[in-house]
Each structure stands twice: as C-alpha cells, then as structure tokens.
Amino acid sequence: MKLFALKTKPVAVLCFPGTQCDEDVVKAFKNLNYPVKKIWYADHFSSEGFSSFVLPGGFSYGDYLRAGALAAHSPAMQDICEAAKKGKPVLGICNGFQILCETGLLEGTLQINNTLRFVDQWVKLQLCHPCPSWGGEQIQKDICLPIAHKEGRFYADKECIKKLEDQGQIWWKYTENPNGSLENIAGIMNEEKNVAGLMPHPERAVEEWMGGIAGRAFFSG
Amino acid sequence: MGKRVGKTVNNFLLARANGGISMVIVGVKILPKKEVLDVQGRAIAETLKRRKHLIEECQYGKFIKLKINTANKEEALNKAREMAESVLCNSLVESYELEILS
C-alpha cells in the first residue's frame, strides 16, 4: 500500500532562476515511470501532494553571495524544510546539495575547490552508508558518476566530521579526491537519513550512451 | 493598501521635517575564518608575491553596504546583525564585522 502511494504521488523537482539540471532529473524519473512535477521556487506550495523532493544542479541565483545561499531562503524551500522535518525524502544534487547545506538541513558547507578550478570529469565513488530514501540497498557499492562544479569542497569542523562518521551519515566518498573535500566526502545525509545531498550528478548517468547507468538506482528507490 | 501608502508618506514627511530622510548606512565586512582554507586569498597572495610585493598573508572576503530605514544607529546595527547572521554570513566558515558608514 505504501509503495503504491509512493508510485502515484509525483516527485517535486524544484526550479530556481539558474537551475539547469531540472530537465535531466525529470527525464530520469519519467524513464522509470515515476510521475514528476516541476515546482517554481518563488511560490509556496503544498508539500502534502508529493512523495519526495529533488533539488537539481545548476547555479541558482548565479551563485551570488554564496552558492545556494539565496535559494535557501526562498518560499518553496521553506515548505521543503517543513516536509523534510516531517520525514519526507529530499535529495540535493550538486547545487541542490549546496542549498541543503545553506538551509541547515544538512551539516557542513561546500567551499571553492582547492584547485580554484571548475572540475568536470567522471569520478569513482565508494558507498559508505546506503541512504534508505534514495536508492537504499539497491545501489552498487563502487560506481562512477560525473561531477561538474567549482564549489564542491566539503567542509565541516572536526567535531561535525566525527559526528558524521560516528552516526553513519556519510553517504559517498571519492576514491580520488578531485576538489579537496575533507575526508574525501562526496555526499552526506542528515541524522534521520531522509535528507541527502551529493556533488556528483546521478541524472547524467542513466543511459548507456551517457557513459554509464549507475545513476538510475538513485531515482528508483 | 491606502493605509500603508499613507504611513510611508507620513514617514517621508516626518523625515523631511527632521531635516532629511532618516537612514543609517551600515557596512558588513565578511572574511573567511582563520581555520578555513582561503583558496582565493592564497591565490591573490601568490600573485602579489610574484610581483615582489612583501606581504605575509592575504584574506579574501566581501563587503556589503546596507541602507537601513531608521535614524537610530543602535537599531540599525541590530537589524544588520540579524541580516548578517541569517543570510549574509555563513557562521561555519565566515566571520563578520559591522561598521556605521554614515
């Protein structure tokens, strides 16, 4: 019954000015026969009608002030924060991850890469703890996904990193660190594990012609 | 609606009667915390050193100027502090200082 409900309620894909990966995320869900609806950031919406929420990649507000900082204070984000606190699944990809950190739903922050360069490449990732809301146990332990970001160096203070490690909140780690992230962290979850964020783009690896299908499992959980 | 416009006009007239529009300009100076790797500051420092400028360290930050509708400096600082802590500054990696500009 619960699964049935999950299948029928659409997934909300949030769009900000400057979001660019929304269409890819929508297609990834549609290919797996999940209903999807795009939500515009400027309006409040009723989160009750949605099964889960995805914040896609891009450059919301042109990364003004700090990446994700202005988007984090938008009306639709307030509704998503409330839904997240009620236990609804929320996924942030790339800029979405930055937004989740800025809202405080996820700990830490994403700083400019230590190379000062935009990195655009495929990376090997290692699963540390599966996220029950996004892929769960279906996800393979070692996968390759593309990254494309300039502000992806995960930073948190020592105590916070230790807490993330101890509570099993680290989702993915890079096998080779591309940006200077502390502890090679590529993705994390909140304590309840319903909110997750990662810098790599699973929606860019859902068809063979893209170079791999490792990303599919993220959208089929 | 009419009431709100009326209030704005009243405030404006009041301000004019007081000899000008009451406004305090507050500067918010934001710098990365010492323990955080400041890649931009480091890159600037390297370039300056390459140009033979003698510097020990360079920190890269932001400066935000806020015009706040109040005549009271204390109130303006309190409002600016609230803005800095909620939006302008990420306390995890940045620290800020406020100053009255005029």
Coordinates of C-alpha atoms in Angstrom, one line a residue:
Chain A
M1 CA 0.0 0.0 0.0
K2 CA 2.8 2.4 0.9
L3 CA 4.7 1.5 -2.3
F4 CA 1.5 2.2 -4.3
A5 CA 1.2 5.6 -2.7
L6 CA 4.8 6.4 -3.5
K7 CA 4.3 5.5 -7.1
T8 CA 1.2 7.6 -7.6
K9 CA 2.2 10.8 -5.8
P10 CA 4.6 12.8 -8.0
V11 CA 8.1 13.7 -7.2
A12 CA 8.7 17.5 -6.9
V13 CA 11.7 18.9 -8.8
L14 CA 12.4 22.4 -7.6
C15 CA 13.5 25.1 -10.1
F16 CA 15.3 28.3 -9.2
P17 CA 16.5 31.0 -11.5
G18 CA 19.7 29.5 -12.8
T19 CA 18.8 25.8 -12.2
Q20 CA 19.9 23.9 -15.3
C21 CA 19.7 20.2 -14.5
D22 CA 16.0 20.1 -13.8
E23 CA 15.0 18.6 -17.2
D24 CA 17.6 15.8 -16.8
V25 CA 16.2 14.9 -13.4
V26 CA 12.6 14.9 -14.7
K27 CA 13.7 12.6 -17.6
A28 CA 15.5 10.3 -15.2
F29 CA 12.3 9.8 -13.2
K30 CA 10.0 9.6 -16.2
N31 CA 12.1 6.9 -17.8
L32 CA 11.4 4.8 -14.7
N33 CA 7.7 5.7 -14.9
Y34 CA 7.6 7.9 -11.9
P35 CA 5.3 10.9 -12.1
V36 CA 7.2 14.2 -11.8
K37 CA 6.2 17.8 -11.4
K38 CA 8.4 20.9 -11.5
I39 CA 7.9 23.5 -8.8
W40 CA 8.8 27.2 -9.1
Y41 CA 10.9 28.5 -6.2
A42 CA 9.0 31.8 -5.8
D43 CA 5.7 30.4 -4.6
H44 CA 4.7 28.5 -1.5
F45 CA 3.2 25.0 -2.4
S46 CA 1.5 22.2 -0.6
S47 CA 4.1 19.5 0.1
E48 CA 1.4 17.0 1.0
G49 CA 0.7 16.2 -2.6
F50 CA 4.3 15.0 -3.3
S51 CA 6.1 11.8 -2.5
S52 CA 9.6 13.3 -2.4
F53 CA 11.6 16.4 -3.4
V54 CA 14.7 16.9 -5.6
L55 CA 16.8 20.0 -5.8
P56 CA 18.7 19.7 -9.1
G57 CA 22.0 21.1 -10.1
G58 CA 22.8 24.4 -11.7
F59 CA 23.7 27.9 -10.5
S60 CA 20.7 29.2 -8.5
Y61 CA 20.9 33.0 -8.4
G62 CA 24.2 32.8 -10.3
D63 CA 25.9 31.6 -7.1
Y64 CA 25.6 35.2 -5.7
L65 CA 26.7 35.8 -2.1
R66 CA 27.5 32.0 -1.6
A67 CA 26.5 29.0 -3.7
G68 CA 22.9 28.1 -2.6
A69 CA 22.6 30.9 0.0
L70 CA 19.9 32.9 -1.7
A71 CA 17.9 29.9 -2.9
A72 CA 17.9 28.5 0.7
H73 CA 15.7 31.4 1.8
S74 CA 13.1 31.1 -1.0
P75 CA 9.4 30.4 -0.2
A76 CA 9.3 26.9 -1.8
M77 CA 12.4 26.0 0.2
Q78 CA 10.6 26.8 3.5
D79 CA 7.9 24.3 2.5
I80 CA 10.5 21.7 1.7
C81 CA 12.2 22.3 5.0
E82 CA 8.9 21.6 6.8
A83 CA 8.3 18.5 4.7
A84 CA 11.9 17.3 5.5
K85 CA 11.3 17.7 9.2
K86 CA 8.2 15.5 8.8
G87 CA 10.4 12.8 7.3
K88 CA 9.7 13.2 3.6
P89 CA 12.7 12.3 1.3
V90 CA 14.7 15.2 0.0
L91 CA 17.7 14.8 -2.4
G92 CA 20.1 17.6 -3.4
I93 CA 22.3 17.2 -6.4
C94 CA 25.3 19.5 -6.8
N95 CA 23.8 23.0 -6.4
G96 CA 20.9 21.3 -4.6
F97 CA 23.4 19.9 -2.1
Q98 CA 24.8 23.4 -1.6
I99 CA 21.3 24.7 -1.0
L100 CA 20.5 21.9 1.6
C101 CA 23.7 22.8 3.5
E102 CA 22.7 26.5 3.5
T103 CA 19.2 25.8 4.9
G104 CA 20.8 23.7 7.7
L105 CA 19.0 20.5 6.7
L106 CA 22.5 19.0 6.1
E107 CA 25.6 19.8 8.1
G108 CA 28.7 21.4 6.8
T109 CA 29.2 23.6 3.8
L110 CA 30.7 23.4 0.3
Q111 CA 33.6 25.7 -0.4
I112 CA 35.6 26.6 -3.6
N113 CA 37.7 23.7 -4.9
N114 CA 41.2 23.7 -3.6
T115 CA 42.4 23.9 -7.2
L116 CA 40.3 27.1 -7.7
R117 CA 39.2 25.4 -10.9
F118 CA 35.9 24.1 -12.2
V119 CA 36.1 20.3 -12.4
D120 CA 34.2 18.4 -15.0
Q121 CA 35.1 14.7 -15.1
W122 CA 33.9 11.2 -14.2
V123 CA 34.9 10.1 -10.7
K124 CA 34.9 6.8 -8.8
L125 CA 32.7 6.7 -5.7
Q126 CA 32.6 4.4 -2.8
L127 CA 29.3 3.9 -0.9
C128 CA 29.9 4.4 2.9
H129 CA 26.3 4.0 4.2
P130 CA 23.3 3.5 2.0
C131 CA 20.5 6.1 2.1
P132 CA 17.2 4.3 2.6
S133 CA 15.3 7.1 0.9
W134 CA 17.5 7.3 -2.2
G135 CA 18.5 4.0 -3.8
G136 CA 18.8 2.2 -0.5
E137 CA 20.5 -1.2 -0.7
Q138 CA 19.8 -1.4 -4.5
I139 CA 22.8 0.9 -5.1
Q140 CA 26.1 -0.7 -6.0
K141 CA 29.0 -0.1 -3.6
D142 CA 31.5 1.2 -6.2
I143 CA 30.2 3.4 -9.0
C144 CA 31.3 6.0 -11.5
L145 CA 29.4 9.3 -11.8
P146 CA 30.2 12.7 -13.5
I147 CA 31.0 15.7 -11.4
A148 CA 30.8 19.3 -12.6
H149 CA 31.4 22.0 -10.0
K150 CA 33.6 24.8 -8.8
E151 CA 32.3 24.9 -5.2
G152 CA 32.3 21.3 -4.1
R153 CA 35.0 21.1 -1.4
F154 CA 33.1 19.7 1.6
Y155 CA 34.0 21.4 4.8
A156 CA 32.8 21.0 8.4
D157 CA 34.6 21.4 11.7
K158 CA 36.4 18.4 13.3
E159 CA 33.6 17.6 15.7
C160 CA 31.0 17.7 12.9
I161 CA 33.1 15.3 10.7
K162 CA 33.5 12.9 13.7
K163 CA 29.7 13.0 14.3
L164 CA 29.0 12.3 10.6
E165 CA 31.4 9.4 10.7
D166 CA 30.1 8.0 14.0
Q167 CA 26.4 8.3 13.1
G168 CA 26.9 6.8 9.7
Q169 CA 25.8 10.0 7.9
I170 CA 28.5 9.8 5.2
W171 CA 26.8 8.6 2.0
W172 CA 29.5 8.7 -0.6
K173 CA 33.3 9.2 -0.7
Y174 CA 35.6 9.9 -3.7
T175 CA 38.2 7.3 -4.2
E176 CA 40.4 10.0 -5.6
N177 CA 39.8 13.5 -4.2
P178 CA 39.0 15.9 -7.0
N179 CA 38.4 19.1 -5.0
G180 CA 40.0 18.9 -1.6
S181 CA 36.8 17.7 0.3
L182 CA 37.5 16.8 3.9
E183 CA 37.7 13.0 4.4
N184 CA 37.0 12.7 0.6
I185 CA 33.3 13.3 1.3
A186 CA 31.1 13.4 -1.9
G187 CA 27.7 13.1 -0.3
I188 CA 26.1 13.1 3.2
M189 CA 22.8 12.5 4.9
N190 CA 21.0 14.0 7.9
E191 CA 20.7 12.1 11.1
E192 CA 17.2 10.7 10.2
K193 CA 18.6 9.8 6.7
N194 CA 15.6 11.2 4.8
V195 CA 17.6 14.2 3.5
A196 CA 20.6 13.5 1.4
G197 CA 22.9 15.5 -0.8
L198 CA 25.8 14.8 -3.2
M199 CA 28.1 16.7 -5.5
P200 CA 28.2 14.1 -8.4
H201 CA 25.3 14.0 -10.9
P202 CA 23.4 10.7 -11.0
E203 CA 21.0 12.1 -13.6
R204 CA 23.9 12.3 -16.0
A205 CA 24.4 8.6 -15.9
V206 CA 21.1 7.0 -16.6
E207 CA 21.5 5.7 -20.2
E208 CA 24.3 3.7 -21.8
W209 CA 25.1 6.4 -24.3
M210 CA 25.8 8.8 -21.4
G211 CA 28.7 6.6 -20.4
G212 CA 27.0 4.5 -17.7
I213 CA 23.8 3.7 -15.9
A214 CA 24.9 3.8 -12.3
G215 CA 22.8 6.8 -11.6
R216 CA 19.5 5.0 -12.3
A217 CA 19.3 3.4 -8.9
F218 CA 19.2 6.9 -7.3
F219 CA 15.8 7.5 -8.9
S220 CA 14.2 4.1 -8.5
G221 CA 14.3 3.7 -4.7
Chain B
M1 CA -3.2 49.4 0.9
G2 CA -4.1 53.0 1.2
K3 CA -3.2 53.0 4.9
R4 CA 0.2 51.6 4.1
V5 CA 0.9 54.2 1.5
G6 CA -0.3 56.8 3.9
K7 CA 2.1 55.6 6.5
T8 CA 5.0 55.7 4.1
V9 CA 4.1 59.3 3.1
N10 CA 3.8 60.2 6.7
N11 CA 7.3 58.8 7.5
F12 CA 8.7 60.6 4.5
L13 CA 7.2 63.9 5.6
L14 CA 8.4 63.3 9.1
A15 CA 11.9 62.6 7.9
R16 CA 11.9 65.7 5.8
A17 CA 10.7 67.8 8.7
N18 CA 13.6 66.3 10.7
G19 CA 16.0 67.7 8.1
G20 CA 16.4 64.7 5.7
I21 CA 15.4 61.1 5.1
S22 CA 16.3 59.1 8.2
M23 CA 18.7 56.4 7.1
V24 CA 21.7 54.7 8.6
I25 CA 24.3 53.1 6.3
V26 CA 25.9 50.0 7.7
G27 CA 28.9 48.2 6.2
V28 CA 29.1 44.4 6.7
K29 CA 32.7 43.1 6.3
I30 CA 32.8 39.4 5.8
L31 CA 36.1 37.3 5.9
P32 CA 36.8 33.6 6.0
K33 CA 37.6 32.3 9.4
K34 CA 41.3 31.7 10.1
E35 CA 41.0 27.9 10.3
V36 CA 39.3 27.6 6.9
L37 CA 41.4 27.2 3.8
D38 CA 41.0 30.5 1.9
V39 CA 42.0 29.5 -1.6
Q40 CA 41.2 32.8 -3.2
G41 CA 43.2 34.7 -0.6
R42 CA 46.1 32.3 -1.2
A43 CA 46.0 32.8 -5.0
I44 CA 46.0 36.6 -4.6
A45 CA 48.9 36.4 -2.2
E46 CA 50.9 34.3 -4.6
T47 CA 50.3 36.8 -7.4
L48 CA 51.3 39.7 -5.2
K49 CA 54.5 37.9 -4.1
R50 CA 55.3 37.2 -7.7
R51 CA 55.0 40.9 -8.3
K52 CA 57.6 41.3 -5.5
H53 CA 55.2 42.8 -3.0
L54 CA 56.1 42.0 0.5
I55 CA 53.1 40.5 2.2
E56 CA 52.7 38.0 4.9
E57 CA 49.1 36.9 4.3
C58 CA 46.1 37.8 2.2
Q59 CA 42.5 37.1 3.1
Y60 CA 39.7 37.4 0.5
G61 CA 36.2 38.5 1.7
K62 CA 33.2 40.5 0.9
F63 CA 31.9 44.0 1.7
I64 CA 28.1 44.6 1.8
K65 CA 26.6 48.1 2.2
L66 CA 23.2 48.3 3.7
K67 CA 21.0 51.4 3.8
I68 CA 18.6 50.9 6.7
N69 CA 15.5 53.0 7.2
T70 CA 16.0 54.3 10.7
A71 CA 17.5 57.2 12.4
N72 CA 18.7 55.2 15.4
K73 CA 22.2 53.8 14.9
E74 CA 21.8 51.2 17.6
E75 CA 18.6 49.9 15.9
A76 CA 20.4 49.9 12.5
L77 CA 23.3 47.8 13.9
N78 CA 20.8 45.3 15.5
K79 CA 19.0 44.9 12.2
A80 CA 22.3 44.5 10.3
R81 CA 23.4 41.9 12.8
E82 CA 20.2 39.9 12.3
M83 CA 20.7 40.1 8.5
A84 CA 24.3 39.0 8.7
E85 CA 23.5 36.1 10.9
S86 CA 20.6 34.8 9.0
V87 CA 21.6 35.4 5.4
L88 CA 24.8 37.4 4.6
C89 CA 27.3 35.3 6.5
N90 CA 27.8 31.5 7.0
S91 CA 29.0 31.3 10.6
L92 CA 30.5 27.9 9.9
V93 CA 33.3 29.4 7.7
E94 CA 32.9 33.2 7.8
S95 CA 33.1 35.9 10.5
Y96 CA 31.7 39.4 10.1
E97 CA 32.2 42.9 11.4
L98 CA 29.7 45.8 11.3
E99 CA 30.5 49.4 11.0
I100 CA 28.4 52.6 10.7
L101 CA 29.4 54.3 7.5
S102 CA 27.1 57.3 7.8

